[in-house]
PDB file of C-alpha atoms in Angstrom:
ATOM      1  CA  UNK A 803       0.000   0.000   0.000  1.00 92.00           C
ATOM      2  CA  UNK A 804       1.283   3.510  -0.761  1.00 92.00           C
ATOM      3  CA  UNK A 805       0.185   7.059  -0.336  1.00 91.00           C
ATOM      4  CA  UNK A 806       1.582  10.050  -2.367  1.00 89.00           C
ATOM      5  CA  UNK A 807       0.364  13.280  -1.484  1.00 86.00           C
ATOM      6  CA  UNK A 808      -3.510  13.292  -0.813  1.00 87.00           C
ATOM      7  CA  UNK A 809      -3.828   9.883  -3.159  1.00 90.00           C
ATOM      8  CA  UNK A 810      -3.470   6.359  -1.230  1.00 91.00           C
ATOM      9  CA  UNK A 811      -4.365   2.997  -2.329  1.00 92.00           C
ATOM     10  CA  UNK A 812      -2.868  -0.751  -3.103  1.00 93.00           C
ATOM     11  CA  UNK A 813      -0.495  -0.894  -6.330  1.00 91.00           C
ATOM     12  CA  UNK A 814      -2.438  -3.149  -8.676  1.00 94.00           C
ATOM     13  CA  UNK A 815      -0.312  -3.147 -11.496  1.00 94.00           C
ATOM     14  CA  UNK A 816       2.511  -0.581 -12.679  1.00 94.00           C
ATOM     15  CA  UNK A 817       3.212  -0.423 -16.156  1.00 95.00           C
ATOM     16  CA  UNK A 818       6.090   1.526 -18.039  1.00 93.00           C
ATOM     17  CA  UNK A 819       6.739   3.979 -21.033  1.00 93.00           C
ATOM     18  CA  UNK A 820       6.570   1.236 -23.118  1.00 94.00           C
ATOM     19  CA  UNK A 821       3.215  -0.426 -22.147  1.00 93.00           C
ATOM     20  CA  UNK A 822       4.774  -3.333 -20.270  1.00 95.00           C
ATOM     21  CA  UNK A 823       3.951  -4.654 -16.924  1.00 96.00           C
ATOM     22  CA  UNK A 824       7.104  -4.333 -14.409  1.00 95.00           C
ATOM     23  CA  UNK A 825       7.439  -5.686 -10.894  1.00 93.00           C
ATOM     24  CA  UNK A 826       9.845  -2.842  -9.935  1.00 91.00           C
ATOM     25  CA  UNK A 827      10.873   1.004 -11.019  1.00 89.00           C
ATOM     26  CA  UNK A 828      14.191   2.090  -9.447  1.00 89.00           C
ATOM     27  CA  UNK A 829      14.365   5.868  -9.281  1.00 86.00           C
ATOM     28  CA  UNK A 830      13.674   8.139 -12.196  1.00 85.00           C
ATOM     29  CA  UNK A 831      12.117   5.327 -14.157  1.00 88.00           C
ATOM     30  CA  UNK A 832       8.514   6.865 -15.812  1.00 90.00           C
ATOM     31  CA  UNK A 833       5.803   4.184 -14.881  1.00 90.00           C
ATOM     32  CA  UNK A 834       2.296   4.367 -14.817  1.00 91.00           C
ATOM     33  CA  UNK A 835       0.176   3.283 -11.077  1.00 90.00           C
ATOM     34  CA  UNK A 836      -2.653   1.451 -11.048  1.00 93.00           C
ATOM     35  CA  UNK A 837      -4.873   1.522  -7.824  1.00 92.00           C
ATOM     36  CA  UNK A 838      -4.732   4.777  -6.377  1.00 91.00           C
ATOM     37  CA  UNK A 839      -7.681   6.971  -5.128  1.00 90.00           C
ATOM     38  CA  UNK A 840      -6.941  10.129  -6.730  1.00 88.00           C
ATOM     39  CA  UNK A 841      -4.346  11.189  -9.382  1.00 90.00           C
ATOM     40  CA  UNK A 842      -0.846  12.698  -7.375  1.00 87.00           C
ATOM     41  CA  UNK A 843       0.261  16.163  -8.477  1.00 84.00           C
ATOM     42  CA  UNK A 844       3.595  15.936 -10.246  1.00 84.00           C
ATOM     43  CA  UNK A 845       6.268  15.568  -7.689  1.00 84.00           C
ATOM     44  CA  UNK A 846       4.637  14.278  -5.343  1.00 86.00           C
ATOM     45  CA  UNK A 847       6.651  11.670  -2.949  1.00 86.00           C
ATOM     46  CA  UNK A 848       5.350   8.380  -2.876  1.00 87.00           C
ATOM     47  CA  UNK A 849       5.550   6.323   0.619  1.00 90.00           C
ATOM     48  CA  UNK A 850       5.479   2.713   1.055  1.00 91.00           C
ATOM     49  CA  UNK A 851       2.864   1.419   4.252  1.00 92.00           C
ATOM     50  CA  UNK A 852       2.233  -1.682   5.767  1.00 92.00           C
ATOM     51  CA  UNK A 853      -1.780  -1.738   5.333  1.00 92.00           C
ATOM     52  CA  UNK A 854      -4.474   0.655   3.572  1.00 90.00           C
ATOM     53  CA  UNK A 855      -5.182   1.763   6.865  1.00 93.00           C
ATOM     54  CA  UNK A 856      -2.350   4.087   7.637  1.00 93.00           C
ATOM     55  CA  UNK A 857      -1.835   5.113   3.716  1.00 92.00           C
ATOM     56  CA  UNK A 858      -5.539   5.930   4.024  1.00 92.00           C
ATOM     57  CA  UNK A 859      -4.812   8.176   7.507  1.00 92.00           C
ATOM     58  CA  UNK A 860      -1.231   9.616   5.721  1.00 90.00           C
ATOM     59  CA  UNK A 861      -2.936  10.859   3.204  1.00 90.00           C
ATOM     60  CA  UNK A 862      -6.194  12.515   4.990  1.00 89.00           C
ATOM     61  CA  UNK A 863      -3.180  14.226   7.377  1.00 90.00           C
ATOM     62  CA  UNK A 864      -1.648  15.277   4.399  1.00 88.00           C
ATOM     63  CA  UNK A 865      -4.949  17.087   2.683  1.00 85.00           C
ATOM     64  CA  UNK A 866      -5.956  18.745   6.442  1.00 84.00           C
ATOM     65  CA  UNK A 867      -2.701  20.230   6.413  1.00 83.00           C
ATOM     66  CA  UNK A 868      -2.174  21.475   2.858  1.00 81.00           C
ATOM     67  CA  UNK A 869      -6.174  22.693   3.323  1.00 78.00           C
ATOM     68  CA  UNK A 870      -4.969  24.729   6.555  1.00 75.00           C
ATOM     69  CA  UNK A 871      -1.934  26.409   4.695  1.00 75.00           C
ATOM     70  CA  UNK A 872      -4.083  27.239   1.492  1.00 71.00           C
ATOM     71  CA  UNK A 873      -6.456  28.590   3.519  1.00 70.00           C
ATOM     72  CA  UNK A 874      -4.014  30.738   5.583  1.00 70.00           C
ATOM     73  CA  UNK A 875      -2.612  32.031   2.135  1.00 65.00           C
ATOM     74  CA  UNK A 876      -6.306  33.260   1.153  1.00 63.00           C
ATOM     75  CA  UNK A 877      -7.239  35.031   4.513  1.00 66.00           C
ATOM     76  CA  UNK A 878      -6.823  38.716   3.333  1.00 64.00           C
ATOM     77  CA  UNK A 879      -6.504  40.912   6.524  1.00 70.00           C
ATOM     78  CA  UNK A 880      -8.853  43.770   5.958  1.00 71.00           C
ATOM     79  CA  UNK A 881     -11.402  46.178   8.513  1.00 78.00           C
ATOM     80  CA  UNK A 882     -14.893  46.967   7.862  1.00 83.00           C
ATOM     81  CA  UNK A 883     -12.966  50.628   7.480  1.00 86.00           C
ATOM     82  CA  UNK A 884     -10.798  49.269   4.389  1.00 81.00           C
ATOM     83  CA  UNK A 885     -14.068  47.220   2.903  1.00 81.00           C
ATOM     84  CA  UNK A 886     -16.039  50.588   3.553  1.00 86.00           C
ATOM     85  CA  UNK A 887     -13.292  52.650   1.421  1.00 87.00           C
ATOM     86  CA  UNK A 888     -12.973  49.714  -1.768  1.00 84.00           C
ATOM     87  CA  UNK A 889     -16.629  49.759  -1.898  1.00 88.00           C
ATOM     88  CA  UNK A 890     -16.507  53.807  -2.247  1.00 89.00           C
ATOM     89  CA  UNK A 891     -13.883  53.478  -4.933  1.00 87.00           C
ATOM     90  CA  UNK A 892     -16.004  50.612  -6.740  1.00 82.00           C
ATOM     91  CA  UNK A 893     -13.288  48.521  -5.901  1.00 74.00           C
ATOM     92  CA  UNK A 894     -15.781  45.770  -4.870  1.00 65.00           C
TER      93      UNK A 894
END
């Protein structure tokens, strides 16, 4: 069972640039993961686990926290004084 990112699930098959079916991929070989729950983003660090269970809880940890820190980057600090003024300008 892996996760990667927000995506978890049990490797059914993985298949490489060629079409094939391979047992293994050492590092910076392209292959293609059947199984998982959602589709990674690019980059995204894959981690072996020892039952869906804890892939399943890795990756929900993963998505509260990235949802915290996106959210955090949206919050726009502003007063009813500054909303007041933007809506006079037609900002809003």
């Amino acid at each position: 069972f892996i996760s990667a990112g927000a995506s978890h699930g049990k490797v059914r098959a993985m298949i490489d640039d060629k079409g094939r079916r391979v047992k293994e991929a050492k590092p910076s070989t392209p292959v293609e993961i059947l199984g998982l729950s959602d589709v990674p983003s690019a980059g995204e660090v894959f981690i072996a686990h020892e039952n869906d269970k804890t892939a399943k809880n890795y990756a929900e940890t993963y998505l509260a926290q990235n949802k915290e820190k996106m959210l955090e980057e949206t919050k726009a600090k502003m007063s009813l004084d500054d909303l007041f003024n933007q809506i006079q300008e037609g900002n809003l």
